[in-house]
Coordinates of N, CA and C and ligand atoms in Angstrom, one line a residue:
X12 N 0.8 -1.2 0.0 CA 0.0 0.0 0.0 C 0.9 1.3 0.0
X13 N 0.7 2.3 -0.7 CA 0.7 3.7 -0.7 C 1.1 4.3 0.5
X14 N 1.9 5.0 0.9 CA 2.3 5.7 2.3 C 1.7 6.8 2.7
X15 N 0.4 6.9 3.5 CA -0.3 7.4 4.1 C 0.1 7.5 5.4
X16 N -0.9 7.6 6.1 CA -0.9 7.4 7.8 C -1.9 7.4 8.4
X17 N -2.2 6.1 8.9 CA -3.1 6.0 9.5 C -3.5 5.7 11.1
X18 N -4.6 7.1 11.4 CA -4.4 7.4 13.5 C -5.7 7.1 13.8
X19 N -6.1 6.1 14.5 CA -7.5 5.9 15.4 C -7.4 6.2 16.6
X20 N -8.4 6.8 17.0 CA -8.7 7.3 18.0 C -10.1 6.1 18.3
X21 N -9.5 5.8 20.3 CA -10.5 4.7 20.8 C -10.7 5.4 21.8
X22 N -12.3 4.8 22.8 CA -11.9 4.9 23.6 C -13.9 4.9 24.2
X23 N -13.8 4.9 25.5 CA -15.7 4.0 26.0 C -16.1 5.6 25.8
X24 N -17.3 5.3 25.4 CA -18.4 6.2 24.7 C -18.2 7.9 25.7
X25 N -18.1 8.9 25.2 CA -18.1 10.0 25.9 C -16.9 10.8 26.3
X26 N -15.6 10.2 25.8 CA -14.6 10.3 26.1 C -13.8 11.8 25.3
X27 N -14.8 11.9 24.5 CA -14.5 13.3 23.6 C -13.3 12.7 22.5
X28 N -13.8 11.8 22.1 CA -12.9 11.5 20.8 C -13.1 12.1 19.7
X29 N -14.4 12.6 18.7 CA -14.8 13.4 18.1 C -14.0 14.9 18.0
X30 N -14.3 15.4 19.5 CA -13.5 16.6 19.1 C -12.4 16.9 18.8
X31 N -11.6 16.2 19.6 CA -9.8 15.6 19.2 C -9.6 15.4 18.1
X32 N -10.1 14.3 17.2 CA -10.2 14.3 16.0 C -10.1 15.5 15.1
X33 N -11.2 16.2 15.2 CA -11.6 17.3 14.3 C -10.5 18.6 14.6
X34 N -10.1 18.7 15.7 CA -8.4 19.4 16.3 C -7.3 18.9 16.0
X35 N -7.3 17.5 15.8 CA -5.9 16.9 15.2 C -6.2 17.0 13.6
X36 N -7.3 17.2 12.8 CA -7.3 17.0 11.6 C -6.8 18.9 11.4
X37 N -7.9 19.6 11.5 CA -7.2 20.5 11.5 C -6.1 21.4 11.9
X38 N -4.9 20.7 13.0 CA -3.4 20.9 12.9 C -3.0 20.7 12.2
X39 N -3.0 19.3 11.3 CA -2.4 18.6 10.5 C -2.5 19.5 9.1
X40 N -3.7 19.6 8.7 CA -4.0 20.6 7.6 C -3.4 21.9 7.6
X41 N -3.2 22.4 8.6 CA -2.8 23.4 9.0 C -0.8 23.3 8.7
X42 N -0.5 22.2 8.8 CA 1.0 22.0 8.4 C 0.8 21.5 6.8
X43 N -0.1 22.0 5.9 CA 0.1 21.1 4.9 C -0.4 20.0 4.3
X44 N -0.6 19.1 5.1 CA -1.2 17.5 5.2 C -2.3 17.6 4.8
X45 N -2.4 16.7 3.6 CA -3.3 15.9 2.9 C -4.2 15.2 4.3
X46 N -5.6 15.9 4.8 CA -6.6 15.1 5.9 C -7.2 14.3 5.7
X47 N -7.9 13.1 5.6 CA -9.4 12.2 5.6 C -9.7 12.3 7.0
X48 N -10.8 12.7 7.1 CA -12.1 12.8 8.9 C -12.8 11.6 8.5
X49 N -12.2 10.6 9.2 CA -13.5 9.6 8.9 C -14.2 9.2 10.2
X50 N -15.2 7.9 10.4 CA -15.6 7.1 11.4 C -16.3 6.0 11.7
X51 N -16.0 5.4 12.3 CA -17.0 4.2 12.4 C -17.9 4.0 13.6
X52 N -19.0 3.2 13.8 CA -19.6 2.7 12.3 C -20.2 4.0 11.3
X53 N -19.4 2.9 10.3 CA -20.1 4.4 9.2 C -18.6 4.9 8.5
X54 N -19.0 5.9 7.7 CA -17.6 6.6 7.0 C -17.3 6.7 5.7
X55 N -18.7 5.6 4.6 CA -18.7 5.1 3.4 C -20.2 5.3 3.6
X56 N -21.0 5.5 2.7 CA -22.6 5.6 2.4 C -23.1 4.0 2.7
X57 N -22.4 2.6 2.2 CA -23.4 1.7 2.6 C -22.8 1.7 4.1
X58 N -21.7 1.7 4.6 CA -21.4 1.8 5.8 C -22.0 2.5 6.9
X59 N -22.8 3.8 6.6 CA -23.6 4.4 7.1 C -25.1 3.7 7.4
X60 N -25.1 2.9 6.2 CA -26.7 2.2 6.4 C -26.8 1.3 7.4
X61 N -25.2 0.8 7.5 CA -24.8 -0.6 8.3 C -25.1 -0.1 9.4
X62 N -24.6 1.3 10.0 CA -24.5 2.1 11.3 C -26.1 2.1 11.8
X63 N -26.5 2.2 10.7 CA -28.4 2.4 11.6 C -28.7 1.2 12.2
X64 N -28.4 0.5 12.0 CA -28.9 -0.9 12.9 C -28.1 -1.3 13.4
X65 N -27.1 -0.8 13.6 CA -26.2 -0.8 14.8 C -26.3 0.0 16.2
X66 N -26.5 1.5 16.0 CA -26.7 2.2 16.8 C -27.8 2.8 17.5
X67 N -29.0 2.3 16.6 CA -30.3 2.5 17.2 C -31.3 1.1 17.5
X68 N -32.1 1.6 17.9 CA -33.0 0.0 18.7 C -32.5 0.1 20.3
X69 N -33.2 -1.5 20.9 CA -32.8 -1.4 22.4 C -31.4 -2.5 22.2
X70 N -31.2 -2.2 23.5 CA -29.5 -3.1 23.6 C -29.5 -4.2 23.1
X71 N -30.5 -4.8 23.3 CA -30.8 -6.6 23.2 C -31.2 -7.0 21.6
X72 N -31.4 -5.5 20.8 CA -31.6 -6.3 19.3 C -30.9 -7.3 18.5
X73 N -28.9 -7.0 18.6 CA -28.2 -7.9 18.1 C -27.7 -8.7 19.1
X74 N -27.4 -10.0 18.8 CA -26.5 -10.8 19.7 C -24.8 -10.4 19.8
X75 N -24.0 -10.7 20.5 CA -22.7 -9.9 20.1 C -22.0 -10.6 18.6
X76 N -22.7 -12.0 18.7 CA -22.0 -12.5 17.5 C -22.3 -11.7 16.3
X77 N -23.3 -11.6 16.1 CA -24.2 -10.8 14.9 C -23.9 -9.4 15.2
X78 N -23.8 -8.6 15.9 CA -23.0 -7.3 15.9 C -21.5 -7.3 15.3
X79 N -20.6 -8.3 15.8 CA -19.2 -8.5 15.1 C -19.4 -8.4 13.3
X80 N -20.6 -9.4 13.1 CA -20.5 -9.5 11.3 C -21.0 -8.3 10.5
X81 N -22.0 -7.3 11.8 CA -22.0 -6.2 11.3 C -21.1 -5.1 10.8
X82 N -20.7 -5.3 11.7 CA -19.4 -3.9 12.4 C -18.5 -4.2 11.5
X83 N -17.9 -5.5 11.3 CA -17.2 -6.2 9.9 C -17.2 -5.7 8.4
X84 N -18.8 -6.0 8.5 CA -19.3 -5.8 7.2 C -19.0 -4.2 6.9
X85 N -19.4 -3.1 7.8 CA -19.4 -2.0 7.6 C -17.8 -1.5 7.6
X86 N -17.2 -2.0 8.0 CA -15.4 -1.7 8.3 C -15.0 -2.1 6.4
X87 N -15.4 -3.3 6.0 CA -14.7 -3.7 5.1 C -15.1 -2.5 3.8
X88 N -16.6 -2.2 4.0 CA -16.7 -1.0 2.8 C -16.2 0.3 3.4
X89 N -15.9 0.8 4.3 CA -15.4 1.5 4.5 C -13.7 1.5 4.2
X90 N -13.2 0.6 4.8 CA -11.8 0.7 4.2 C -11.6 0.5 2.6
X91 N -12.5 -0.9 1.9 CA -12.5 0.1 0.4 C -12.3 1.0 -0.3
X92 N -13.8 1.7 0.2 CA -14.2 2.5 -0.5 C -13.6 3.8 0.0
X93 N -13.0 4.1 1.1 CA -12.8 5.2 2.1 C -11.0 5.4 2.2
X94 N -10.9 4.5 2.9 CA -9.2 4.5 4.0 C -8.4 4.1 2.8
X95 N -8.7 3.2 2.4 CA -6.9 2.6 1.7 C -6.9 3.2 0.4
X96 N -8.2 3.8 -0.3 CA -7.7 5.1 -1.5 C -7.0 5.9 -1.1
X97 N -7.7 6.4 0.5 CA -7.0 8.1 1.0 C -5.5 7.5 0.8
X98 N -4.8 6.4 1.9 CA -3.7 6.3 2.1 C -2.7 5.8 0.5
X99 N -3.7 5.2 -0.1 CA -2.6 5.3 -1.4 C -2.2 6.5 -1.6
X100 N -3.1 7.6 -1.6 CA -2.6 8.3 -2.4 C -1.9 9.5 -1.0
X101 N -1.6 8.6 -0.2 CA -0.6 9.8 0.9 C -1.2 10.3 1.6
X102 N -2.3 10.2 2.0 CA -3.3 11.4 2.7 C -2.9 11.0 4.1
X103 N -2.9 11.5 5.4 CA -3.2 11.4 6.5 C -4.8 10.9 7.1
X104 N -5.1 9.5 7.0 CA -6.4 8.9 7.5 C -6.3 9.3 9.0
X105 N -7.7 10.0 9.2 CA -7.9 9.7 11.3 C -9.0 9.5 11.2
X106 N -9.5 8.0 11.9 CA -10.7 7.7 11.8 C -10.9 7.6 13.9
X107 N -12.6 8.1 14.1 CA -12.6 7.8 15.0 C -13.0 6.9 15.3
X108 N -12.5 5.7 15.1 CA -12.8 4.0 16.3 C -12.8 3.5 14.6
X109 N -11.9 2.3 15.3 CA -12.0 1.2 13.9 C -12.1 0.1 14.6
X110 N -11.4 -1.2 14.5 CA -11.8 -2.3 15.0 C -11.1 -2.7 16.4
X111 N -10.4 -1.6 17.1 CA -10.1 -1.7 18.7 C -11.5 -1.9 19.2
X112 N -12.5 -1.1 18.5 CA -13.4 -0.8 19.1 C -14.5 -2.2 18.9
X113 N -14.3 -2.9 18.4 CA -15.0 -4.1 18.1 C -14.5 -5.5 18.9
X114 N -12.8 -5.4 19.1 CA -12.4 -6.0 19.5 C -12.7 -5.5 21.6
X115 N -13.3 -4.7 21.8 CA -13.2 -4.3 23.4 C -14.7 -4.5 23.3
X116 N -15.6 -3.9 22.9 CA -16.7 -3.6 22.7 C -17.9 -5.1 22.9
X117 N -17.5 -5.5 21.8 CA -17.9 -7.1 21.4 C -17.6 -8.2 22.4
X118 N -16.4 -7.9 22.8 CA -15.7 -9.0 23.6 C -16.6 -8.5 25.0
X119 N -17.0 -7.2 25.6 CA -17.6 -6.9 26.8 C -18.7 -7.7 26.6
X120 N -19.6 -7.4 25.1 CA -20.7 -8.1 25.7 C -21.1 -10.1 25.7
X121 N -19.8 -10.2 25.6 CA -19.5 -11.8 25.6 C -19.0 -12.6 24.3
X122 N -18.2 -12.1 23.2 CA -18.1 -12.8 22.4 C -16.2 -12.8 22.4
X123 N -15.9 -14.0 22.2 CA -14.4 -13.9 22.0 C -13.6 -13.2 21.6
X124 N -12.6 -12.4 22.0 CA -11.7 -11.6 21.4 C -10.8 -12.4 20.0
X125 N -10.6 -13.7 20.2 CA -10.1 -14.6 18.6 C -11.3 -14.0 17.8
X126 N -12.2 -14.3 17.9 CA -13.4 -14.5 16.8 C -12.7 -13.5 16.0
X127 N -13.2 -11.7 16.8 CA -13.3 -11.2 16.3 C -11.7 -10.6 15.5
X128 N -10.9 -11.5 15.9 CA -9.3 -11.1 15.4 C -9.1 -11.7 14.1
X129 N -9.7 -12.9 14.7 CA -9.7 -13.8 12.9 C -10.3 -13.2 11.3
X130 N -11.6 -12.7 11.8 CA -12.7 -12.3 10.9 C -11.7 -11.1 10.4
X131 N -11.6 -10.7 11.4 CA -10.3 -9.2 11.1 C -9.2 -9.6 10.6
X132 N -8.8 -10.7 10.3 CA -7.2 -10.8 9.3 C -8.2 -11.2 8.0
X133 N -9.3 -12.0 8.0 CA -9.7 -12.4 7.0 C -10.5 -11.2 5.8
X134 N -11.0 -10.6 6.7 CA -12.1 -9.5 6.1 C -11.3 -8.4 5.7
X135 N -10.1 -7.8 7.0 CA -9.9 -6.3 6.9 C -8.5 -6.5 6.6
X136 N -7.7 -7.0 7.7 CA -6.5 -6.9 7.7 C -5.4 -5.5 7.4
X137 N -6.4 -5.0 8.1 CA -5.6 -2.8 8.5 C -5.2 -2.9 9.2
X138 N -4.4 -2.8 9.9 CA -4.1 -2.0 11.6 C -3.5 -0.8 11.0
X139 N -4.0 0.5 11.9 CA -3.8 1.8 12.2 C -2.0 1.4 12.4
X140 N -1.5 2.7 12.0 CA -0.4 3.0 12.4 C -0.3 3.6 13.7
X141 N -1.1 4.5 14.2 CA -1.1 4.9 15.6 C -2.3 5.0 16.4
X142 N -3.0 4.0 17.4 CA -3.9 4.3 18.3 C -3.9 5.2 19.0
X143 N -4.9 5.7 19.7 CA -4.9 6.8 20.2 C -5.8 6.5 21.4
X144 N -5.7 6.5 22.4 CA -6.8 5.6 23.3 C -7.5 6.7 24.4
X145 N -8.1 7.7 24.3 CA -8.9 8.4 25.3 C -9.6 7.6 26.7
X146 N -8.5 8.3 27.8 CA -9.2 7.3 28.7 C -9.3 8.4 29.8
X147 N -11.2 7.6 30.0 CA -11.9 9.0 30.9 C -12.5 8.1 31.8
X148 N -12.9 8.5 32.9 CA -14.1 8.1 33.7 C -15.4 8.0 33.1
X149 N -15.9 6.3 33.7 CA -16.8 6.4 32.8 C -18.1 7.0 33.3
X150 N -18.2 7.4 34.5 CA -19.4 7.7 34.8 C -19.2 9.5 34.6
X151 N -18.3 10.1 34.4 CA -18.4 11.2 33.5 C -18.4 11.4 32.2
X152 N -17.9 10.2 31.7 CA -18.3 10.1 30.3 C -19.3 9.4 29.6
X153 N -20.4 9.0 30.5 CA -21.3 8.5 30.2 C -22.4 9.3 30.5
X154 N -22.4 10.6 31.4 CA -23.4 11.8 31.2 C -22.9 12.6 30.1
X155 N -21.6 12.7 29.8 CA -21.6 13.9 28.7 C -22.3 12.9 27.4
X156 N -22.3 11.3 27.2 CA -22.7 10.7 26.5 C -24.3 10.8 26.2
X157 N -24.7 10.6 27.5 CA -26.2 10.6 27.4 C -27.1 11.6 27.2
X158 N -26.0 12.9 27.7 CA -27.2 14.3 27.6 C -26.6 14.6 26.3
X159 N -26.0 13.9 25.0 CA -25.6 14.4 23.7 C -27.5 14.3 23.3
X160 N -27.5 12.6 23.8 CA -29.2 12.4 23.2 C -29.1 12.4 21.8
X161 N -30.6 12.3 21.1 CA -30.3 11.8 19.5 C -30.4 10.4 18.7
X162 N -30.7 9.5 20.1 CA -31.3 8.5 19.6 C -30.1 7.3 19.3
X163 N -28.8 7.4 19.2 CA -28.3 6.6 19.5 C -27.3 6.1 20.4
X164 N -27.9 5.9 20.9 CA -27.6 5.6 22.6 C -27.5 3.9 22.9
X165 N -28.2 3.2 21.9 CA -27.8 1.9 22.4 C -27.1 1.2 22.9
X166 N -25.7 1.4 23.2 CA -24.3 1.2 23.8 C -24.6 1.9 25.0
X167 N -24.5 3.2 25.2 CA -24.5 4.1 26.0 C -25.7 3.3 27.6
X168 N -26.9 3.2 26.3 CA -28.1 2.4 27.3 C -27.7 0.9 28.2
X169 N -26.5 0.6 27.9 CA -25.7 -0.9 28.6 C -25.9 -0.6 30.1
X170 N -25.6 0.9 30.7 CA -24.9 1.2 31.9 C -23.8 1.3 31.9
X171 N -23.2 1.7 33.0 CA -22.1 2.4 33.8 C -21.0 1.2 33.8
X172 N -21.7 -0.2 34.8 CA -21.0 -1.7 34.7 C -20.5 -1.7 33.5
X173 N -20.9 -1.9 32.0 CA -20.4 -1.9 31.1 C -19.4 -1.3 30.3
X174 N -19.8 0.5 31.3 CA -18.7 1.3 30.6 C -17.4 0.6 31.8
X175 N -17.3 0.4 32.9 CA -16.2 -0.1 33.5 C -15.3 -1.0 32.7
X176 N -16.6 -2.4 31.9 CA -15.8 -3.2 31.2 C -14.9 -2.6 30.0
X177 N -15.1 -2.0 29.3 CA -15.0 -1.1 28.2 C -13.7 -0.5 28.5
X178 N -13.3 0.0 29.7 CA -12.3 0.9 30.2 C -11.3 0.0 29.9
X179 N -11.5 -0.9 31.1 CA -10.7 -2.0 31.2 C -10.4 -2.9 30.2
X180 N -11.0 -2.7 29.3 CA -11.0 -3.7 28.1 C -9.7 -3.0 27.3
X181 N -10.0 -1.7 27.0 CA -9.2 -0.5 26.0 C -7.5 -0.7 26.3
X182 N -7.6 -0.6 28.2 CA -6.3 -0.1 28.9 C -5.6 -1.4 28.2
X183 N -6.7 -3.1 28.6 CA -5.5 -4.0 28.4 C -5.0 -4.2 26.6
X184 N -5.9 -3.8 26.1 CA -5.5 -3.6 24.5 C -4.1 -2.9 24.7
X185 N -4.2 -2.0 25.0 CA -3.3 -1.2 24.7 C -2.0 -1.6 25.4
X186 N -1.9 -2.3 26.2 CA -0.6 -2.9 26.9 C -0.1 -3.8 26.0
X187 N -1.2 -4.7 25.3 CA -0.2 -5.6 24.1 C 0.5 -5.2 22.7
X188 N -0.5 -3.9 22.4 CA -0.2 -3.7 21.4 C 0.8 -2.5 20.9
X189 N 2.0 -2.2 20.1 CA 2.7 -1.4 20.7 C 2.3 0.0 19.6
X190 N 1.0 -0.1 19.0 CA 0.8 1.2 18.6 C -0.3 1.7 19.0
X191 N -0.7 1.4 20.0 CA -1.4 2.3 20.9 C -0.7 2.9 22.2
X192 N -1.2 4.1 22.5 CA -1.2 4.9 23.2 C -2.0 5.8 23.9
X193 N -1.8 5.4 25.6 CA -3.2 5.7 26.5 C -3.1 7.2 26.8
X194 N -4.0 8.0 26.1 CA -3.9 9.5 26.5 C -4.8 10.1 27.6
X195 N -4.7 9.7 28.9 CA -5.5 10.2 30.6 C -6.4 11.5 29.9
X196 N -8.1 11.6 30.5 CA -8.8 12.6 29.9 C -8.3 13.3 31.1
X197 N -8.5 14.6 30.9 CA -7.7 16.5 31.1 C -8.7 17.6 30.6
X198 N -8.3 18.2 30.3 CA -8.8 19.5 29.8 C -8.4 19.3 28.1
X199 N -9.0 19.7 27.4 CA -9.7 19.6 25.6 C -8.1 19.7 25.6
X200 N -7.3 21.1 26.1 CA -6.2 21.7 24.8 C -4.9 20.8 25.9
X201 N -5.1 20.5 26.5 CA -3.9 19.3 27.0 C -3.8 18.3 26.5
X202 N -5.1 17.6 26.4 CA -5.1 16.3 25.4 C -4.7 16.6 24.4
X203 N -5.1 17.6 23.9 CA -5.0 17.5 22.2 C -3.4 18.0 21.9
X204 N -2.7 18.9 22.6 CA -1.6 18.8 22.6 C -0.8 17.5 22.7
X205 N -1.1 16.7 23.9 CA -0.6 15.3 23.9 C -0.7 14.4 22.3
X206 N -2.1 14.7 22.6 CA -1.8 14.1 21.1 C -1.4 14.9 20.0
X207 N -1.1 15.8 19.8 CA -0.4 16.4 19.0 C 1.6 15.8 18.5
X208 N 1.2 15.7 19.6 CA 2.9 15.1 20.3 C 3.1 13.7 20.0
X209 N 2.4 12.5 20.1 CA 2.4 11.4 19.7 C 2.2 11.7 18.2
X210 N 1.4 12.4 17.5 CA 1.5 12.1 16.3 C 2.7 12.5 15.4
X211 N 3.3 14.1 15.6 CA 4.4 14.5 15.2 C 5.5 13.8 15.1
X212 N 5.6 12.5 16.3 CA 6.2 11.5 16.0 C 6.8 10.9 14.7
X213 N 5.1 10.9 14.2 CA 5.6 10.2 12.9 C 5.1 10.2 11.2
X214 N 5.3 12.0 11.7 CA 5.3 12.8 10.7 C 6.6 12.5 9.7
X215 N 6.2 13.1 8.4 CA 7.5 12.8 8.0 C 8.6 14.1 8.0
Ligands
LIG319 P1 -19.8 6.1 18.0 O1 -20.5 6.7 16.9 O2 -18.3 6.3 18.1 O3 -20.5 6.6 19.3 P2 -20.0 7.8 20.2 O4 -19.8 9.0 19.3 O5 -21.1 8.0 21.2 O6 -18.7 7.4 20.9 O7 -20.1 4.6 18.1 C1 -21.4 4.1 18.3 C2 -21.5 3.0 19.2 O8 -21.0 1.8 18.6 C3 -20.6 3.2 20.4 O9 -21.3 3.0 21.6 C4 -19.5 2.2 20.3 C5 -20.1 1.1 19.5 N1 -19.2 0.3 18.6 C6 -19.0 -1.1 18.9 O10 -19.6 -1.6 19.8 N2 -18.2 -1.8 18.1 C7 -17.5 -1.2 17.0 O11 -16.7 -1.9 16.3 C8 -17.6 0.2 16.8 C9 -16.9 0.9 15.7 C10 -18.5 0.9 17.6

């Protein structure tokens, strides 16, 4: 593949990954760099369709197995049609949540972390060049979550227990893997400086 760069940003619902995003996209722009703002679920138009029946309904609509083949399905048109053009052609990809988030997520609500690794070499086989891991308290990030409102809340609607698992889930990802990196939530222009700083890393 084409030498891009590809940054995800993870991390349990409310954590202010969005904004980060949208502040690291325009630094980068700001130095010049070719941006893609992307996200999942979603980030490609059928991938967007995939995202409605993912994120709306009550919690109990998909089983976790059948959420993985979703979230799959939506990842693989997305990196198509989306991620691996930008990065051919050099762009700087920052998507917020790719399949950390399937692998923590999925696995909370009981399905094997293999499963969903396998389907992932078979289907996608991307890893991000640099994770980005937002790690907040969940029970404050699960009111800035909830009073966003809007209807897709179905994750959100798990509870608080769940955001715990979620936390814990992210931190131990990130201890095996050596391109993530756990950024403690702070104040907006600290984080984003931090992350500013992990990324310049590996600028060219
Ligand atoms: P997102 O749009 O990032 O929600 P938010 O902006 O509130 O963080 O993601 C929607 C929900 O889908 C979120 O609760 C996390 C969940 N999710 C998974 O369970 N697995 C996945 O692979 C992804 C990408 C998201």
């Amino acid at each position: 593949m084409g030498r891009g760069l590809f940054v995800t940003l993870e991390g349990i619902d409310g954590a202010g990954k969005s904004t980060q995003a949208r502040r690291l996209a325009g630094w980068l722009r700001g130095l010049g760099h070719r941006v893609e703002e992307t996200r999942e679920p979603g980030g490609s138009p059928g991938a967007e369709e995939i995202r409605r029946l993912l994120v709306e309904g009550p919690p109990g609509r998909w089983s976790a197995m059948t959420e993985i083949l979703l979230f799959t399905a939506a990842r693989r048109d997305h990196v198509e049609r989306r991620i691996r053009p930008a990065l051919e052609q050099g762009a700087i990809v920052i998507c917020d949540r790719f399949a950390d988030s399937t692998r923590v997520y999925q696995s909370a609500r009981g399905a094997p972390m293999a499963v969903v690794d396998a389907l992932h070499a078979l289907a996608i086989g991307l890893e991000p060049d640099l994770t980005l891991i937002l790690d907040a308290d969940p029970a404050e990030a699960l009111a800035r979550g909830l009073a966003r409102g809007g209807g897709e809340d179905r994750f959100e609607g798990l509870g608080p227990g769940f955001q715990e698992r979620l936390r814990a889930g992210f931190l131990a990802l990130a201890r095996e893997r050596r391109r993530c990196v756990v950024i403690p939530a702070g104040d907006a222009d600290g984080v984003a400086a931090r992350i500013r700083a992990e990324v310049a890393r590996l600028l060219p």
